[in-house]
Amino acid sequence: MRRIYDSGALHRDDEEPQAPTERGAQPQAARSIDGQTWSDLLIPTWLRYRAVSVDIEVPQTSYPAGTEVPFVVTMQNALPVPITLPTESPRPWTWYVDGVPEASHVDSVPSEDGSLRFDRGERKQFRRRWDRMFRVSDDEWEPASAGEYTISAGLSVANAGERGLYSETTVSISER
């Protein structure tokens, strides 16, 4: 034991970076890097769009009249780095019923830009319900008739379908 103390191996000095520090001591310099900013600077936008996948799922494909249709929208970043996707709206994604955003004929999506952030490998899930009604004015809703409807979801980007940032599924509504 005496050799360790005599050799100076336990010497602690803040000016020597390789010298061990005392327990509980705070480091003098914290080196950190903002991974989100670096990945946005280094990864091209087209690759960021390709890294994200969008999927929509419904528990069943047929629903009786008078019931709501639940669905789950899943988005996942396949890259091992955090990314930010620029969007055309502060609302980063929207769901549709037969091409009508959020089953409403009344425009409620602002036209400002926004963004959607993903951590590395992050998976986001959103649960929504369609009450089988279409909004035709600010205070008027019409029930959907029996038939097949396409429920879809996509990011608020130009050409979302071509970029793979859009998914859809079909459900059928039966009469009572």
PDB file of C-alpha atoms in Angstrom:
ATOM      1  CA  MET A   1       0.000   0.000   0.000  1.00  0.00           C
ATOM      2  CA  ARG A   2       2.837   2.306   0.835  1.00  0.00           C
ATOM      3  CA  ARG A   3       4.190   2.161  -2.718  1.00  0.00           C
ATOM      4  CA  ILE A   4       0.934   3.620  -4.104  1.00  0.00           C
ATOM      5  CA  TYR A   5       1.125   6.615  -1.795  1.00  0.00           C
ATOM      6  CA  ASP A   6       4.819   7.157  -2.431  1.00  0.00           C
ATOM      7  CA  SER A   7       4.486   6.889  -6.217  1.00  0.00           C
ATOM      8  CA  GLY A   8       2.093   9.817  -6.536  1.00  0.00           C
ATOM      9  CA  ALA A   9      -0.508   7.690  -8.369  1.00  0.00           C
ATOM     10  CA  LEU A  10      -3.243   9.205  -6.239  1.00  0.00           C
ATOM     11  CA  HIS A  11      -2.131  12.743  -6.997  1.00  0.00           C
ATOM     12  CA  ARG A  12      -5.130  14.969  -7.791  1.00  0.00           C
ATOM     13  CA  ASP A  13      -4.674  18.196  -9.701  1.00  0.00           C
ATOM     14  CA  ASP A  14      -7.250  20.292 -11.626  1.00  0.00           C
ATOM     15  CA  GLU A  15      -4.631  21.412 -14.093  1.00  0.00           C
ATOM     16  CA  GLU A  16      -3.750  17.857 -15.092  1.00  0.00           C
ATOM     17  CA  PRO A  17      -6.690  16.403 -17.060  1.00  0.00           C
ATOM     18  CA  GLN A  18      -5.544  12.780 -16.573  1.00  0.00           C
ATOM     19  CA  ALA A  19      -5.260  13.019 -12.801  1.00  0.00           C
ATOM     20  CA  PRO A  20      -8.154  11.434 -10.923  1.00  0.00           C
ATOM     21  CA  THR A  21     -10.572  13.761  -9.167  1.00  0.00           C
ATOM     22  CA  GLU A  22     -11.959  13.485  -5.686  1.00  0.00           C
ATOM     23  CA  ARG A  23     -15.315  11.868  -5.242  1.00  0.00           C
ATOM     24  CA  GLY A  24     -18.232  14.269  -5.495  1.00  0.00           C
ATOM     25  CA  ALA A  25     -16.145  16.971  -7.172  1.00  0.00           C
ATOM     26  CA  GLN A  26     -17.824  18.773 -10.063  1.00  0.00           C
ATOM     27  CA  PRO A  27     -16.036  18.702 -13.414  1.00  0.00           C
ATOM     28  CA  GLN A  28     -14.629  22.061 -14.426  1.00  0.00           C
ATOM     29  CA  ALA A  29     -15.764  21.915 -18.047  1.00  0.00           C
ATOM     30  CA  ALA A  30     -18.824  20.122 -19.344  1.00  0.00           C
ATOM     31  CA  ARG A  31     -18.455  19.213 -22.976  1.00  0.00           C
ATOM     32  CA  SER A  32     -21.806  18.874 -24.613  1.00  0.00           C
ATOM     33  CA  ILE A  33     -22.991  18.993 -28.158  1.00  0.00           C
ATOM     34  CA  ASP A  34     -26.501  19.739 -29.334  1.00  0.00           C
ATOM     35  CA  GLY A  35     -27.144  16.622 -31.389  1.00  0.00           C
ATOM     36  CA  GLN A  36     -30.400  17.981 -32.809  1.00  0.00           C
ATOM     37  CA  THR A  37     -28.699  21.024 -34.312  1.00  0.00           C
ATOM     38  CA  TRP A  38     -25.753  19.074 -35.653  1.00  0.00           C
ATOM     39  CA  SER A  39     -27.942  16.442 -37.300  1.00  0.00           C
ATOM     40  CA  ASP A  40     -30.086  19.159 -38.891  1.00  0.00           C
ATOM     41  CA  LEU A  41     -26.945  20.782 -40.293  1.00  0.00           C
ATOM     42  CA  LEU A  42     -25.323  17.555 -41.474  1.00  0.00           C
ATOM     43  CA  ILE A  43     -28.277  15.449 -42.665  1.00  0.00           C
ATOM     44  CA  PRO A  44     -29.985  16.689 -45.848  1.00  0.00           C
ATOM     45  CA  THR A  45     -33.722  17.346 -45.699  1.00  0.00           C
ATOM     46  CA  TRP A  46     -34.524  14.638 -48.285  1.00  0.00           C
ATOM     47  CA  LEU A  47     -32.806  12.029 -46.100  1.00  0.00           C
ATOM     48  CA  ARG A  48     -34.674  13.215 -43.010  1.00  0.00           C
ATOM     49  CA  TYR A  49     -37.980  12.750 -44.853  1.00  0.00           C
ATOM     50  CA  ARG A  50     -36.948   9.242 -45.937  1.00  0.00           C
ATOM     51  CA  ALA A  51     -36.014   8.272 -42.388  1.00  0.00           C
ATOM     52  CA  VAL A  52     -39.525   8.802 -41.019  1.00  0.00           C
ATOM     53  CA  SER A  53     -42.343   6.338 -41.609  1.00  0.00           C
ATOM     54  CA  VAL A  54     -46.073   6.901 -41.050  1.00  0.00           C
ATOM     55  CA  ASP A  55     -48.571   4.110 -40.427  1.00  0.00           C
ATOM     56  CA  ILE A  56     -52.275   4.099 -39.532  1.00  0.00           C
ATOM     57  CA  GLU A  57     -54.116   1.173 -37.967  1.00  0.00           C
ATOM     58  CA  VAL A  58     -57.718   0.445 -37.006  1.00  0.00           C
ATOM     59  CA  PRO A  59     -58.692  -2.381 -34.619  1.00  0.00           C
ATOM     60  CA  GLN A  60     -61.266  -3.772 -37.066  1.00  0.00           C
ATOM     61  CA  THR A  61     -62.342  -3.077 -40.630  1.00  0.00           C
ATOM     62  CA  SER A  62     -66.122  -3.031 -40.117  1.00  0.00           C
ATOM     63  CA  TYR A  63     -68.181  -0.972 -37.680  1.00  0.00           C
ATOM     64  CA  PRO A  64     -71.924  -0.884 -37.008  1.00  0.00           C
ATOM     65  CA  ALA A  65     -73.818   2.385 -37.328  1.00  0.00           C
ATOM     66  CA  GLY A  66     -73.680   4.580 -34.250  1.00  0.00           C
ATOM     67  CA  THR A  67     -70.187   3.580 -33.122  1.00  0.00           C
ATOM     68  CA  GLU A  68     -67.022   5.646 -33.259  1.00  0.00           C
ATOM     69  CA  VAL A  69     -64.054   4.462 -35.323  1.00  0.00           C
ATOM     70  CA  PRO A  70     -60.824   4.458 -33.283  1.00  0.00           C
ATOM     71  CA  PHE A  71     -57.453   4.542 -35.046  1.00  0.00           C
ATOM     72  CA  VAL A  72     -53.776   4.819 -34.142  1.00  0.00           C
ATOM     73  CA  VAL A  73     -51.229   6.842 -36.126  1.00  0.00           C
ATOM     74  CA  THR A  74     -47.604   5.759 -35.636  1.00  0.00           C
ATOM     75  CA  MET A  75     -44.570   7.745 -36.806  1.00  0.00           C
ATOM     76  CA  GLN A  76     -41.026   6.492 -36.399  1.00  0.00           C
ATOM     77  CA  ASN A  77     -37.533   7.857 -37.002  1.00  0.00           C
ATOM     78  CA  ALA A  78     -35.289   5.083 -38.361  1.00  0.00           C
ATOM     79  CA  LEU A  79     -32.062   7.060 -37.972  1.00  0.00           C
ATOM     80  CA  PRO A  80     -29.792   6.737 -34.917  1.00  0.00           C
ATOM     81  CA  VAL A  81     -29.614  10.539 -34.691  1.00  0.00           C
ATOM     82  CA  PRO A  82     -32.249  13.136 -33.764  1.00  0.00           C
ATOM     83  CA  ILE A  83     -33.899  14.972 -36.673  1.00  0.00           C
ATOM     84  CA  THR A  84     -36.333  17.810 -37.325  1.00  0.00           C
ATOM     85  CA  LEU A  85     -38.729  17.780 -40.267  1.00  0.00           C
ATOM     86  CA  PRO A  86     -39.872  21.147 -41.625  1.00  0.00           C
ATOM     87  CA  THR A  87     -43.667  21.253 -42.098  1.00  0.00           C
ATOM     88  CA  GLU A  88     -46.053  23.569 -43.931  1.00  0.00           C
ATOM     89  CA  SER A  89     -48.209  24.107 -40.853  1.00  0.00           C
ATOM     90  CA  PRO A  90     -47.775  24.507 -37.096  1.00  0.00           C
ATOM     91  CA  ARG A  91     -49.935  21.370 -36.934  1.00  0.00           C
ATOM     92  CA  PRO A  92     -47.287  18.811 -37.991  1.00  0.00           C
ATOM     93  CA  TRP A  93     -49.693  16.077 -39.117  1.00  0.00           C
ATOM     94  CA  THR A  94     -53.356  15.698 -39.995  1.00  0.00           C
ATOM     95  CA  TRP A  95     -55.787  12.826 -40.407  1.00  0.00           C
ATOM     96  CA  TYR A  96     -58.384  12.597 -43.195  1.00  0.00           C
ATOM     97  CA  VAL A  97     -61.632  10.808 -43.969  1.00  0.00           C
ATOM     98  CA  ASP A  98     -62.101  10.390 -47.727  1.00  0.00           C
ATOM     99  CA  GLY A  99     -59.660  13.268 -48.293  1.00  0.00           C
ATOM    100  CA  VAL A 100     -61.448  15.675 -45.934  1.00  0.00           C
ATOM    101  CA  PRO A 101     -59.020  16.917 -43.234  1.00  0.00           C
ATOM    102  CA  GLU A 102     -60.199  15.785 -39.800  1.00  0.00           C
ATOM    103  CA  ALA A 103     -63.627  15.091 -41.325  1.00  0.00           C
ATOM    104  CA  SER A 104     -64.287  18.826 -41.535  1.00  0.00           C
ATOM    105  CA  HIS A 105     -65.144  20.882 -44.609  1.00  0.00           C
ATOM    106  CA  VAL A 106     -64.301  23.984 -42.536  1.00  0.00           C
ATOM    107  CA  ASP A 107     -60.625  24.955 -42.914  1.00  0.00           C
ATOM    108  CA  SER A 108     -58.977  25.063 -39.505  1.00  0.00           C
ATOM    109  CA  VAL A 109     -55.320  24.509 -40.418  1.00  0.00           C
ATOM    110  CA  PRO A 110     -53.150  27.660 -40.305  1.00  0.00           C
ATOM    111  CA  SER A 111     -50.869  28.345 -43.265  1.00  0.00           C
ATOM    112  CA  GLU A 112     -47.717  29.090 -41.237  1.00  0.00           C
ATOM    113  CA  ASP A 113     -44.608  26.912 -41.185  1.00  0.00           C
ATOM    114  CA  GLY A 114     -43.698  24.565 -38.364  1.00  0.00           C
ATOM    115  CA  SER A 115     -41.579  21.542 -37.581  1.00  0.00           C
ATOM    116  CA  LEU A 116     -41.753  18.053 -36.114  1.00  0.00           C
ATOM    117  CA  ARG A 117     -38.872  16.809 -33.943  1.00  0.00           C
ATOM    118  CA  PHE A 118     -37.817  13.209 -33.427  1.00  0.00           C
ATOM    119  CA  ASP A 119     -35.172  11.883 -31.067  1.00  0.00           C
ATOM    120  CA  ARG A 120     -32.940   9.115 -32.350  1.00  0.00           C
ATOM    121  CA  GLY A 121     -35.045   6.066 -33.139  1.00  0.00           C
ATOM    122  CA  GLU A 122     -38.102   7.720 -31.576  1.00  0.00           C
ATOM    123  CA  ARG A 123     -41.562   6.321 -32.196  1.00  0.00           C
ATOM    124  CA  LYS A 124     -44.590   8.580 -31.720  1.00  0.00           C
ATOM    125  CA  GLN A 125     -48.126   7.235 -31.418  1.00  0.00           C
ATOM    126  CA  PHE A 126     -51.338   9.236 -31.559  1.00  0.00           C
ATOM    127  CA  ARG A 127     -54.797   7.833 -30.811  1.00  0.00           C
ATOM    128  CA  ARG A 128     -57.823   9.462 -32.395  1.00  0.00           C
ATOM    129  CA  ARG A 129     -61.513   8.650 -32.980  1.00  0.00           C
ATOM    130  CA  TRP A 130     -63.754   9.501 -35.892  1.00  0.00           C
ATOM    131  CA  ASP A 131     -67.311   9.941 -34.632  1.00  0.00           C
ATOM    132  CA  ARG A 132     -68.689   9.191 -38.140  1.00  0.00           C
ATOM    133  CA  MET A 133     -69.706  12.814 -38.650  1.00  0.00           C
ATOM    134  CA  PHE A 134     -68.612  15.361 -41.263  1.00  0.00           C
ATOM    135  CA  ARG A 135     -68.419  19.022 -40.299  1.00  0.00           C
ATOM    136  CA  VAL A 136     -70.065  21.152 -43.002  1.00  0.00           C
ATOM    137  CA  SER A 137     -70.053  24.545 -41.239  1.00  0.00           C
ATOM    138  CA  ASP A 138     -68.865  26.051 -37.959  1.00  0.00           C
ATOM    139  CA  ASP A 139     -71.842  24.685 -36.056  1.00  0.00           C
ATOM    140  CA  GLU A 140     -73.295  21.961 -38.294  1.00  0.00           C
ATOM    141  CA  TRP A 141     -72.330  18.299 -38.594  1.00  0.00           C
ATOM    142  CA  GLU A 142     -73.776  15.612 -40.880  1.00  0.00           C
ATOM    143  CA  PRO A 143     -73.655  11.886 -40.118  1.00  0.00           C
ATOM    144  CA  ALA A 144     -71.809   9.628 -42.533  1.00  0.00           C
ATOM    145  CA  SER A 145     -74.024   7.181 -44.378  1.00  0.00           C
ATOM    146  CA  ALA A 146     -73.349   3.448 -44.577  1.00  0.00           C
ATOM    147  CA  GLY A 147     -70.511   2.501 -46.921  1.00  0.00           C
ATOM    148  CA  GLU A 148     -66.734   2.357 -47.200  1.00  0.00           C
ATOM    149  CA  TYR A 149     -64.526   5.204 -46.020  1.00  0.00           C
ATOM    150  CA  THR A 150     -60.792   5.747 -46.269  1.00  0.00           C
ATOM    151  CA  ILE A 151     -59.140   7.010 -43.095  1.00  0.00           C
ATOM    152  CA  SER A 152     -55.663   8.356 -43.671  1.00  0.00           C
ATOM    153  CA  ALA A 153     -52.957  10.323 -41.922  1.00  0.00           C
ATOM    154  CA  GLY A 154     -49.983  12.250 -43.201  1.00  0.00           C
ATOM    155  CA  LEU A 155     -47.407  14.812 -42.248  1.00  0.00           C
ATOM    156  CA  SER A 156     -48.074  18.420 -43.232  1.00  0.00           C
ATOM    157  CA  VAL A 157     -45.447  18.466 -45.996  1.00  0.00           C
ATOM    158  CA  ALA A 158     -45.661  18.900 -49.753  1.00  0.00           C
ATOM    159  CA  ASN A 159     -46.117  15.577 -51.594  1.00  0.00           C
ATOM    160  CA  ALA A 160     -46.456  13.569 -48.378  1.00  0.00           C
ATOM    161  CA  GLY A 161     -47.719  10.519 -50.278  1.00  0.00           C
ATOM    162  CA  GLU A 162     -44.756  10.479 -52.659  1.00  0.00           C
ATOM    163  CA  ARG A 163     -42.322  10.867 -49.770  1.00  0.00           C
ATOM    164  CA  GLY A 164     -43.827   7.975 -47.811  1.00  0.00           C
ATOM    165  CA  LEU A 165     -45.138  10.278 -45.086  1.00  0.00           C
ATOM    166  CA  TYR A 166     -48.763   9.263 -45.608  1.00  0.00           C
ATOM    167  CA  SER A 167     -50.724   6.112 -44.819  1.00  0.00           C
ATOM    168  CA  GLU A 168     -54.340   5.056 -45.253  1.00  0.00           C
ATOM    169  CA  THR A 169     -56.737   2.273 -44.391  1.00  0.00           C
ATOM    170  CA  THR A 170     -60.315   1.479 -45.389  1.00  0.00           C
ATOM    171  CA  VAL A 171     -63.216   0.827 -43.004  1.00  0.00           C
ATOM    172  CA  SER A 172     -66.794  -0.042 -43.761  1.00  0.00           C
ATOM    173  CA  ILE A 173     -69.794   1.339 -41.897  1.00  0.00           C
ATOM    174  CA  SER A 174     -72.848  -0.910 -41.902  1.00  0.00           C
ATOM    175  CA  GLU A 175     -76.459   0.093 -41.310  1.00  0.00           C
ATOM    176  CA  ARG A 176     -78.097  -0.802 -38.021  1.00  0.00           C
TER     177      ARG A 176
END
